[in-house]
Short mmCIF file of C-alpha atoms in Angstrom, two decimals:
data_model
loop_
_atom_site.label_atom_id
_atom_site.label_comp_id
_atom_site.label_asym_id
_atom_site.label_seq_id
_atom_site.Cartn_x
_atom_site.Cartn_y
_atom_site.Cartn_z
CA MET T 1 29.04 15.05 -26.59
CA ILE T 2 29.92 12.55 -23.87
CA THR T 3 27.98 9.41 -22.88
CA ASP T 4 26.13 8.87 -19.61
CA ILE T 5 28.91 6.55 -18.39
CA GLU T 6 31.50 9.24 -19.14
CA LEU T 7 29.32 11.78 -17.34
CA VAL T 8 29.20 9.71 -14.14
CA SER T 9 32.94 8.95 -14.42
CA GLN T 10 33.69 12.68 -14.65
CA PHE T 11 31.48 13.23 -11.62
CA SER T 12 33.53 10.58 -9.74
CA SER T 13 35.82 7.93 -11.22
CA GLU T 14 34.99 5.47 -8.42
CA LEU T 15 31.23 5.98 -8.84
CA GLY T 16 31.68 5.72 -12.59
CA GLU T 17 33.01 2.18 -12.21
CA ASP T 18 29.96 1.10 -10.20
CA TYR T 19 27.62 2.83 -12.62
CA ALA T 20 29.23 1.22 -15.68
CA SER T 21 29.08 -2.22 -14.05
CA ALA T 22 25.46 -1.74 -12.99
CA LYS T 23 24.41 -0.63 -16.44
CA SER T 24 26.20 -3.50 -18.18
CA TYR T 25 24.31 -6.09 -16.12
CA VAL T 26 20.80 -4.56 -16.38
CA ARG T 27 19.39 -6.72 -19.18
CA ASP T 28 21.04 -10.08 -18.40
CA ILE T 29 21.72 -10.07 -14.65
CA PRO T 30 19.51 -7.35 -13.12
CA THR T 31 20.11 -8.69 -9.59
CA GLN T 32 23.81 -7.95 -10.00
CA ALA T 33 23.01 -4.55 -11.52
CA LEU T 34 21.05 -3.66 -8.38
CA VAL T 35 23.94 -4.79 -6.17
CA PHE T 36 26.07 -2.16 -7.91
CA VAL T 37 23.25 0.39 -7.58
CA ARG T 38 23.38 -0.07 -3.81
CA SER T 39 27.19 0.15 -3.86
CA PHE T 40 26.92 3.38 -5.88
CA THR T 41 24.52 4.86 -3.32
CA HIS T 42 26.83 3.93 -0.47
CA LYS T 43 29.85 5.54 -2.12
CA LEU T 44 27.87 8.64 -3.05
CA ALA T 45 26.89 9.14 0.60
CA ILE T 46 30.57 8.89 1.58
CA LEU T 47 31.59 11.32 -1.18
CA ILE T 48 29.10 13.96 -0.05
CA ALA T 49 30.07 13.46 3.60
CA GLU T 50 33.78 13.86 2.87
CA GLN T 51 33.12 17.06 0.93
CA HIS T 52 31.53 18.55 4.07
CA GLN T 53 33.83 16.92 6.67
CA LEU T 54 30.95 14.88 8.06
CA GLU T 55 31.76 11.73 10.02
CA PHE T 56 29.04 9.11 9.95
CA SER T 57 27.92 7.62 13.25
CA GLY T 58 27.61 4.07 11.88
CA PRO T 59 27.72 1.84 8.78
CA ASN T 60 23.97 1.62 8.11
CA LEU T 61 23.13 3.25 4.77
CA TYR T 62 19.70 4.46 5.87
CA ASP T 63 21.25 6.23 8.86
CA ARG T 64 23.95 7.77 6.66
CA ILE T 65 21.43 9.17 4.19
CA GLU T 66 19.42 10.56 7.08
CA GLN T 67 22.55 12.24 8.50
CA LEU T 68 23.05 13.96 5.15
CA ASN T 69 19.42 15.02 5.35
CA GLN T 70 19.68 16.33 8.92
CA ARG T 71 22.72 18.43 8.01
CA ARG T 72 20.86 19.74 4.92
CA LEU T 73 23.77 18.68 2.70
CA LEU T 74 21.30 17.56 0.00
CA ASP T 75 17.81 18.73 -0.83
CA VAL T 76 14.72 16.62 -0.17
CA THR T 77 14.48 15.34 -3.77
CA ALA T 78 18.06 14.03 -3.73
CA ILE T 79 17.55 12.39 -0.32
CA ARG T 80 14.41 10.65 -1.55
CA THR T 81 16.21 9.42 -4.66
CA MET T 82 19.04 7.99 -2.57
CA HIS T 83 16.54 6.18 -0.34
CA LYS T 84 14.80 4.84 -3.46
CA LEU T 85 18.09 3.55 -4.86
CA ARG T 86 18.89 1.96 -1.49
CA GLY T 87 15.50 0.23 -1.44
CA ASP T 88 15.82 -0.98 -5.02
CA GLY T 89 19.23 -2.42 -4.17
CA ASN T 90 17.63 -4.39 -1.34
CA ARG T 91 14.97 -5.73 -3.69
CA GLY T 92 17.69 -6.94 -6.02
CA ALA T 93 19.12 -9.09 -3.25
CA HIS T 94 15.84 -10.98 -2.68
CA PRO T 95 13.58 -10.46 -5.72
CA GLU T 96 11.45 -13.51 -4.94
CA LYS T 97 10.41 -12.00 -1.59
CA TYR T 98 8.93 -9.05 -3.44
CA HIS T 99 7.15 -11.35 -5.94
CA LEU T 100 9.14 -9.88 -8.84
CA THR T 101 9.38 -11.55 -12.23
CA GLN T 102 12.51 -11.35 -14.37
CA ALA T 103 10.84 -8.71 -16.56
CA GLN T 104 9.89 -6.62 -13.53
CA LEU T 105 13.41 -6.94 -12.15
CA VAL T 106 14.90 -5.72 -15.45
CA ALA T 107 12.47 -2.78 -15.44
CA LEU T 108 13.43 -1.96 -11.84
CA ALA T 109 17.15 -2.04 -12.71
CA GLU T 110 16.63 0.17 -15.79
CA LYS T 111 14.66 2.68 -13.72
CA SER T 112 17.39 2.73 -11.05
CA ILE T 113 20.07 3.44 -13.67
CA LYS T 114 18.08 6.40 -15.01
CA GLN T 115 17.53 7.68 -11.46
CA ILE T 116 21.29 7.61 -10.89
CA VAL T 117 21.85 9.75 -13.99
CA THR T 118 19.20 12.22 -12.86
CA LEU T 119 20.83 12.41 -9.42
CA VAL T 120 24.31 12.92 -10.88
CA VAL T 121 23.03 15.72 -13.14
CA LYS T 122 21.50 17.38 -10.07
CA LEU T 123 24.64 17.04 -7.95
CA TYR T 124 27.28 17.72 -10.58
CA PRO T 125 27.31 21.55 -10.10
CA VAL T 126 27.24 21.06 -6.31
CA LEU T 127 30.35 18.88 -6.34
CA HIS T 128 32.34 20.47 -9.17
CA PHE T 129 31.00 24.05 -9.21
CA THR T 130 30.66 23.85 -13.01
CA PRO T 131 27.67 23.31 -15.29
CA VAL T 132 26.72 19.76 -16.27
CA PRO T 133 28.45 18.79 -19.54
CA ALA T 134 26.21 17.88 -22.48
CA TYR T 135 25.71 14.13 -22.54
CA GLN T 136 23.71 11.43 -24.33
CA PHE T 137 22.17 8.39 -22.64
CA VAL T 138 23.30 5.24 -24.47
CA ALA T 139 20.67 2.49 -24.77
CA PHE T 140 20.97 -0.68 -22.67
CA ASP T 141 22.45 -3.77 -24.30
CA SER T 142 22.82 -7.50 -23.56
CA ILE T 143 26.56 -7.94 -24.02
CA ALA T 144 27.52 -8.53 -20.38
CA GLY T 145 25.57 -11.77 -20.00
CA ARG T 146 27.09 -13.37 -23.08
CA ASP T 147 30.55 -12.23 -22.04
CA LEU T 148 30.11 -13.73 -18.58
CA CYS T 149 28.98 -17.07 -19.99
CA TYR T 150 31.98 -17.15 -22.32
CA ARG T 151 34.40 -16.35 -19.48
CA ALA T 152 32.77 -18.90 -17.18
CA MET T 153 32.84 -21.76 -19.67
CA MET T 154 35.77 -21.08 -21.97
CA GLN T 155 38.20 -19.25 -19.69
CA ASN T 156 37.33 -20.96 -16.38
CA ASP T 157 36.90 -17.50 -14.81
CA HIS T 158 35.72 -18.30 -11.28
CA HIS T 159 34.17 -14.91 -10.58
CA ALA T 160 32.24 -15.15 -13.86
CA GLN T 161 31.11 -18.63 -12.81
CA TYR T 162 29.82 -17.18 -9.55
CA LEU T 163 27.93 -14.38 -11.33
CA VAL T 164 26.39 -16.79 -13.84
CA ALA T 165 25.27 -18.98 -10.94
CA MET T 166 23.74 -15.98 -9.14
CA SER T 167 21.79 -15.10 -12.28
CA LEU T 168 20.51 -18.67 -12.62
CA LYS T 169 19.58 -18.79 -8.93
CA ALA T 170 17.60 -15.54 -9.15
CA GLN T 171 15.76 -16.80 -12.24
CA ALA T 172 14.98 -20.08 -10.48
CA LEU T 173 13.67 -18.42 -7.32
CA MET T 174 11.43 -16.04 -9.26
CA ALA T 175 10.19 -18.82 -11.54
CA GLN T 176 9.47 -20.98 -8.50
CA GLU T 177 7.50 -18.14 -6.92
CA GLN T 178 5.43 -17.72 -10.07
CA SER T 179 4.87 -21.46 -10.53
CA ASN T 180 3.41 -21.75 -7.02
CA VAL T 181 0.61 -19.23 -7.53
CA THR T 182 -3.03 -20.17 -7.16
CA ALA T 183 -5.64 -19.43 -9.82
CA LEU T 184 -8.45 -17.22 -8.50
CA ASP T 185 -11.45 -18.19 -10.60
CA ALA T 186 -13.01 -21.36 -11.92
CA ASP T 187 -12.81 -20.46 -15.60
CA THR T 188 -9.23 -19.30 -15.92
CA SER T 189 -6.18 -21.50 -15.53
CA LEU T 190 -3.07 -19.51 -14.66
CA ASP T 191 -0.54 -19.28 -17.48
CA LEU T 192 2.53 -20.34 -15.50
CA GLN T 193 5.79 -18.89 -16.74
CA THR T 194 7.70 -22.08 -16.25
CA THR T 195 7.20 -25.70 -15.26
CA HIS T 196 8.51 -27.45 -12.19
CA ASP T 197 11.09 -29.19 -14.36
CA GLU T 198 12.35 -25.86 -15.69
CA VAL T 199 12.73 -24.52 -12.15
CA GLN T 200 14.73 -27.58 -11.16
CA ARG T 201 16.92 -27.21 -14.26
CA LEU T 202 17.76 -23.63 -13.33
CA PHE T 203 18.55 -24.58 -9.73
CA ALA T 204 20.74 -27.49 -10.86
CA GLN T 205 22.70 -25.27 -13.25
CA ALA T 206 23.19 -22.67 -10.51
CA ALA T 207 24.42 -25.40 -8.14
CA TYR T 208 26.93 -26.61 -10.74
CA TRP T 209 28.50 -23.19 -11.25
CA PHE T 210 28.55 -22.42 -7.52
CA ALA T 211 30.42 -25.69 -6.98
CA GLN T 212 32.95 -24.74 -9.67
CA ALA T 213 33.66 -21.34 -8.11
CA ALA T 214 33.44 -22.39 -4.43
CA PRO T 215 37.09 -23.47 -3.97
CA PHE T 216 38.29 -20.08 -5.21
CA GLU T 217 35.82 -17.48 -3.88
CA ASP T 218 34.42 -17.39 -0.33
CA VAL T 219 31.15 -15.81 -1.45
CA ALA T 220 30.69 -18.69 -3.92
CA LEU T 221 31.51 -21.13 -1.09
CA TYR T 222 28.60 -19.64 0.88
CA GLU T 223 26.23 -19.97 -2.08
CA HIS T 224 27.43 -23.54 -2.68
CA GLY T 225 26.55 -24.30 0.93
CA VAL T 226 23.09 -22.78 0.44
CA SER T 227 22.59 -24.85 -2.71
CA LEU T 228 23.40 -28.04 -0.77
CA LEU T 229 21.22 -26.95 2.15
CA HIS T 230 18.18 -26.41 -0.08
CA GLY T 231 18.85 -29.29 -2.47
CA TYR T 232 19.28 -27.31 -5.68
CA ALA T 233 20.79 -30.34 -7.42
CA GLU T 234 20.09 -33.23 -5.04
CA SER T 235 18.68 -33.63 -1.55
CA GLY T 236 20.19 -35.09 1.60
CA GLN T 237 23.19 -32.74 1.92
CA VAL T 238 21.90 -30.41 4.62
CA LYS T 239 24.70 -30.95 7.14
CA GLN T 240 27.40 -30.53 4.50
CA GLY T 241 25.71 -27.32 3.34
CA GLU T 242 25.58 -25.92 6.88
CA LEU T 243 29.28 -26.68 7.43
CA LEU T 244 30.22 -24.84 4.23
CA ILE T 245 28.12 -21.87 5.34
CA ALA T 246 29.98 -21.87 8.66
CA GLN T 247 33.28 -21.96 6.77
CA ALA T 248 32.22 -18.96 4.70
CA ALA T 249 31.11 -17.13 7.85
CA LYS T 250 34.56 -17.68 9.37
CA ALA T 251 36.02 -16.18 6.17
CA GLY T 252 33.99 -13.01 6.82
CA ILE T 253 31.14 -13.40 4.32
CA THR T 254 28.33 -11.27 5.75
CA ASP T 255 25.42 -13.33 4.38
CA ALA T 256 27.02 -16.47 5.82
CA GLN T 257 27.40 -14.83 9.23
CA ALA T 258 23.73 -13.84 9.12
CA LEU T 259 22.59 -17.36 8.23
CA LEU T 260 24.88 -19.08 10.73
CA GLY T 261 23.61 -16.66 13.38
CA TYR T 262 20.08 -17.75 12.50
CA PHE T 263 21.10 -21.43 12.86
CA TYR T 264 22.39 -20.70 16.37
CA LEU T 265 19.24 -18.72 17.17
CA VAL T 266 16.72 -21.45 16.28
CA GLY T 267 18.85 -24.61 16.00
CA SER T 268 19.61 -26.60 12.86
CA ALA T 269 20.80 -29.99 11.67
CA GLU T 270 24.43 -29.28 12.61
CA PHE T 271 24.21 -26.42 15.13
CA SER T 272 22.44 -26.40 18.50
CA VAL T 273 20.83 -23.27 19.92
CA ASP T 274 23.49 -20.93 21.33
CA VAL T 275 22.12 -17.47 21.99
CA GLU T 276 25.50 -15.85 22.61
CA GLN T 277 26.94 -17.23 19.37
CA ALA T 278 23.78 -16.12 17.57
CA LYS T 279 24.05 -12.61 19.02
CA SER T 280 27.72 -12.27 18.07
CA LEU T 281 27.23 -13.44 14.47
CA LEU T 282 24.01 -11.50 13.91
CA GLN T 283 25.62 -8.36 15.32
CA GLN T 284 28.57 -8.68 12.91
CA ALA T 285 26.25 -9.15 9.96
CA ALA T 286 23.86 -6.40 11.11
CA ASP T 287 26.75 -3.93 11.43
CA ALA T 288 27.63 -4.82 7.83
CA GLU T 289 24.02 -3.94 6.84
CA ASN T 290 22.59 -7.41 6.32
CA ILE T 291 18.88 -6.71 6.67
CA GLU T 292 17.84 -10.22 7.69
CA ALA T 293 20.50 -10.17 10.42
CA MET T 294 19.10 -6.86 11.71
CA SER T 295 15.64 -8.40 11.76
CA ASN T 296 16.73 -11.60 13.51
CA LEU T 297 18.78 -9.60 16.02
CA GLY T 298 15.59 -7.74 16.83
CA VAL T 299 13.80 -11.08 17.31
CA LEU T 300 16.61 -12.29 19.59
CA TYR T 301 16.35 -9.22 21.82
CA TYR T 302 12.56 -9.53 21.84
CA GLN T 303 12.87 -13.11 23.07
CA GLN T 304 15.18 -11.83 25.83
CA HIS T 305 12.53 -9.21 26.77
CA ASP T 306 14.87 -6.37 25.84
CA HIS T 307 12.20 -4.46 23.96
CA GLN T 308 14.27 -1.32 23.43
CA GLN T 309 17.02 -3.18 21.58
CA ALA T 310 14.39 -5.22 19.75
CA LEU T 311 12.71 -1.99 18.67
CA LEU T 312 16.06 -0.49 17.62
CA TRP T 313 17.08 -3.37 15.33
CA MET T 314 13.63 -4.06 13.93
CA SER T 315 13.40 -0.34 13.12
CA LYS T 316 16.75 -0.39 11.33
CA ALA T 317 15.67 -3.37 9.23
CA ALA T 318 12.27 -1.81 8.55
CA GLU T 319 13.81 1.52 7.56
CA SER T 320 16.15 -0.36 5.22
CA GLY T 321 13.08 -1.57 3.34
CA TYR T 322 12.76 -5.16 4.60
CA PRO T 323 9.01 -5.95 4.55
CA GLN T 324 9.20 -8.84 7.03
CA SER T 325 10.71 -6.51 9.63
CA GLN T 326 8.21 -3.79 8.78
CA TYR T 327 5.43 -6.25 9.62
CA HIS T 328 7.06 -7.40 12.87
CA LEU T 329 7.78 -3.81 13.85
CA ALA T 330 4.12 -2.96 13.30
CA LEU T 331 3.16 -5.78 15.67
CA LEU T 332 5.76 -4.70 18.24
CA LEU T 333 4.42 -1.13 18.17
CA ALA T 334 0.90 -2.39 18.81
CA GLU T 335 1.68 -3.97 22.18
CA GLY T 336 3.19 -3.42 25.61
CA GLU T 337 5.38 -0.46 26.52
CA ASN T 338 6.09 0.37 22.87
CA ILE T 339 2.51 1.15 21.82
CA ASP T 340 2.32 3.71 19.04
CA ALA T 341 -0.81 3.11 17.01
CA ASP T 342 0.05 5.59 14.25
CA LYS T 343 3.54 4.18 13.66
CA SER T 344 2.20 0.63 13.87
CA ARG T 345 -0.36 1.41 11.17
CA PHE T 346 2.29 3.11 9.03
CA TRP T 347 4.67 0.15 9.10
CA MET T 348 1.85 -2.34 8.53
CA GLN T 349 0.83 -0.40 5.43
CA GLU T 350 4.46 -0.16 4.26
CA ALA T 351 4.90 -3.92 4.63
CA ALA T 352 1.65 -4.57 2.76
CA ALA T 353 2.63 -2.21 -0.05
CA GLN T 354 5.85 -4.22 -0.47
CA GLY T 355 4.04 -7.55 -0.69
CA GLN T 356 4.42 -8.95 2.84
CA LEU T 357 1.53 -11.42 2.84
CA ASP T 358 0.57 -11.27 6.54
CA ALA T 359 0.52 -7.47 6.40
CA MET T 360 -1.57 -7.51 3.23
CA LEU T 361 -4.10 -9.82 4.88
CA HIS T 362 -4.17 -7.64 8.00
CA CYS T 363 -4.74 -4.43 6.03
CA ALA T 364 -7.34 -6.01 3.75
CA THR T 365 -9.31 -7.39 6.71
CA GLU T 366 -9.25 -4.00 8.45
CA ILE T 367 -10.63 -2.32 5.34
CA LEU T 368 -13.39 -4.89 4.83
CA HIS T 369 -14.53 -4.50 8.43
CA ASN T 370 -14.58 -0.70 8.21
CA ASP T 371 -18.10 0.48 7.42
CA ASN T 372 -16.72 3.81 6.20
CA ALA T 373 -14.15 2.38 3.78
CA GLN T 374 -13.89 4.27 0.49
CA ALA T 375 -14.21 2.61 -2.92
CA THR T 376 -10.46 2.94 -3.56
CA GLU T 377 -9.71 1.27 -0.23
CA LEU T 378 -12.05 -1.61 -1.05
CA GLU T 379 -10.31 -2.05 -4.39
CA GLN T 380 -6.98 -2.18 -2.58
CA ALA T 381 -8.34 -4.74 -0.10
CA GLU T 382 -9.44 -6.97 -2.96
CA ARG T 383 -6.02 -6.68 -4.66
CA TYR T 384 -4.30 -7.57 -1.40
CA LEU T 385 -6.51 -10.62 -0.83
CA HIS T 386 -5.94 -11.80 -4.40
CA ASP T 387 -2.17 -11.63 -3.91
CA VAL T 388 -2.28 -13.33 -0.51
CA ILE T 389 -4.24 -16.18 -2.07
CA LYS T 390 -2.10 -16.30 -5.19
CA TYR T 391 1.27 -16.39 -3.45
CA GLY T 392 0.39 -17.83 -0.04
CA HIS T 393 -2.54 -20.22 -0.66
CA ASN T 394 -3.94 -18.55 2.44
CA VAL T 395 -7.24 -20.07 3.56
CA THR T 396 -8.24 -17.11 5.76
CA ALA T 397 -7.86 -14.80 2.75
CA MET T 398 -9.96 -17.16 0.63
CA ILE T 399 -12.72 -17.09 3.24
CA GLU T 400 -12.57 -13.30 3.66
CA LEU T 401 -12.75 -12.66 -0.07
CA SER T 402 -15.50 -15.25 -0.58
CA VAL T 403 -17.68 -13.63 2.09
CA ALA T 404 -16.99 -10.15 0.72
CA LEU T 405 -18.05 -11.20 -2.79
CA ALA T 406 -21.16 -13.01 -1.56
CA ASP T 407 -22.30 -10.16 0.69
CA GLY T 408 -21.60 -7.31 -1.72
CA MET T 409 -18.94 -5.74 0.51
CA LEU T 410 -16.90 -4.87 -2.59
CA ASN T 411 -19.84 -3.03 -4.17
CA ARG T 412 -20.76 -6.06 -6.29
CA ILE T 413 -21.92 -9.65 -5.83
CA ASP T 414 -20.05 -12.49 -7.55
CA VAL T 415 -21.39 -15.85 -6.37
CA VAL T 416 -19.33 -17.84 -8.89
CA GLN T 417 -16.00 -16.58 -7.61
CA SER T 418 -17.31 -16.70 -4.03
CA ALA T 419 -18.18 -20.38 -4.48
CA TYR T 420 -14.86 -21.14 -6.14
CA LEU T 421 -12.94 -19.50 -3.30
CA LEU T 422 -14.86 -21.53 -0.71
CA GLN T 423 -14.10 -24.66 -2.72
CA GLN T 424 -10.38 -23.77 -2.69
CA ALA T 425 -10.51 -22.94 1.03
CA LYS T 426 -12.01 -26.34 1.76
CA HIS T 427 -9.28 -27.99 -0.32
CA TYR T 428 -6.38 -26.19 1.40
CA GLY T 429 -7.92 -25.81 4.88
CA ASN T 430 -7.34 -27.86 8.01
CA ASP T 431 -10.09 -29.43 10.14
CA ILE T 432 -10.65 -26.28 12.22
CA GLN T 433 -10.86 -24.09 9.12
CA ARG T 434 -13.31 -26.51 7.49
CA GLN T 435 -15.58 -26.09 10.51
CA VAL T 436 -15.64 -22.34 9.76
CA ILE T 437 -16.20 -22.97 6.05
CA GLU T 438 -19.15 -25.38 6.43
CA PRO T 439 -21.81 -22.85 7.59
CA LEU T 440 -20.59 -20.34 4.98
CA TRP T 441 -20.90 -23.08 2.36
CA GLN T 442 -24.49 -23.85 3.36
CA SER T 443 -25.36 -20.16 3.61
CA LEU T 444 -24.06 -19.50 0.09
CA LEU T 445 -26.06 -22.46 -1.26
CA MET T 446 -29.22 -21.05 0.36
CA GLN T 447 -28.43 -17.59 -1.08
CA ILE T 448 -28.05 -19.08 -4.57
CA ASP T 449 -31.30 -21.08 -4.29
CA SER T 450 -33.24 -18.03 -3.08
CA VAL T 451 -32.03 -15.94 -6.04
CA ILE T 452 -32.84 -18.75 -8.51
CA ALA T 453 -36.39 -18.81 -7.09
CA LEU T 454 -36.79 -15.15 -8.17
CA ASN T 455 -36.59 -16.12 -11.88
CA PRO T 456 -33.38 -14.28 -12.82
CA SER T 457 -32.33 -13.62 -16.41
CA ALA T 458 -30.83 -16.44 -18.46
CA GLU T 459 -27.30 -15.05 -18.01
CA GLU T 460 -27.73 -14.68 -14.25
CA LEU T 461 -29.25 -18.14 -14.00
CA ALA T 462 -26.28 -19.67 -15.78
CA SER T 463 -23.87 -18.03 -13.30
CA LEU T 464 -25.95 -19.15 -10.32
CA GLN T 465 -26.07 -22.72 -11.57
CA GLN T 466 -22.30 -22.68 -12.17
CA ALA T 467 -21.76 -21.50 -8.58
CA LYS T 468 -24.11 -24.18 -7.27
CA THR T 469 -22.22 -26.84 -9.21
CA LEU T 470 -18.99 -25.76 -7.54
CA LEU T 471 -20.58 -26.29 -4.12
CA GLN T 472 -21.95 -29.77 -4.84
#
């Protein structure tokens, strides 16, 4: 009986290499595993197209999968799986933007590997016209990470140094995201996964290994520039970081082209606004499927009042699974000549489901102000507001949730948490927001006093007094 790696290699030797690499990195460097998952999906689309003499109209993976779908070269289940693998690959590139922890990222990578095997089993008879050979799925291991560290340190392997640095960077970004969350009640302190010092240690280690690999690999040069720009090891090196990013962009690194295009779009320490340079660089990166470049190209066209091109590129980024673009597309579809209320609502909900904070706040507020909202929708609204507060310290969300809990809009009244949220809103809010908070503060105090006057039970009285203490 063959192994799952041998099965995929028999299906296609080239795809087998990507699959084996992806699987080897799952436990130690899941971000890298998901990069190979996306590469696998890309090559699979090409393989199916070549079998049916289909020429793709462009490089965008979403469009290619949809062309396979339109020609009915794969069934609906296979198409959905390929889109899922594509989306998971995108999440691997920016796990912190999806609020993923290391454990969640590993789970996502493991799930993607198993989806690949399921897809290969489904397509094997289609490609080879023979039954699927008997195979056994071999359990994941943690050998790749140790091997990389050995090669990076002991053999001065520059590509291994780059991969180790990417792993450390991903861990640092996710740890930073988790360490910045806000506790949501007065009695529970959040059990942070790591301290600020630990985050800085991870960033500094990533910066060290990027610097080691930078003279030898252009992609590491780009990451070294980013580490200087954001002060992974020490601050005050912004201009040097931007120049290294420009050097990497000239060498053809897609992410560097996307970032340099952004510098030219908005201006930076070293680069003045130059719309034509921005358009050229963002177009190159967008054609190479950089999602942020697609999104920023859409913004550029929007600023130039070319709403059709703005809609085109924002749609491409949204369809590729980028939540920021999904949110902006929803806004674009809600105004002017592009109005499409149903599509706007769809993309707003997609962005919210993927953790885009502005979209989550928008959807939660709509639900709370809908008198006909169902219980499940109200539960979703509360979850969204909790996450917006936790990850964004958003004062508007604090106020919305406080009012909802005080007024029973969530089918219960919780004056303690309502008071705590108002307290947090006052702490984080600006002067204008505090003017909104003040009457709510006084109203909640009056509500508490009126309930105390009704001689509540001892347990209820204790909660009311705790809430009142928070507001004094």
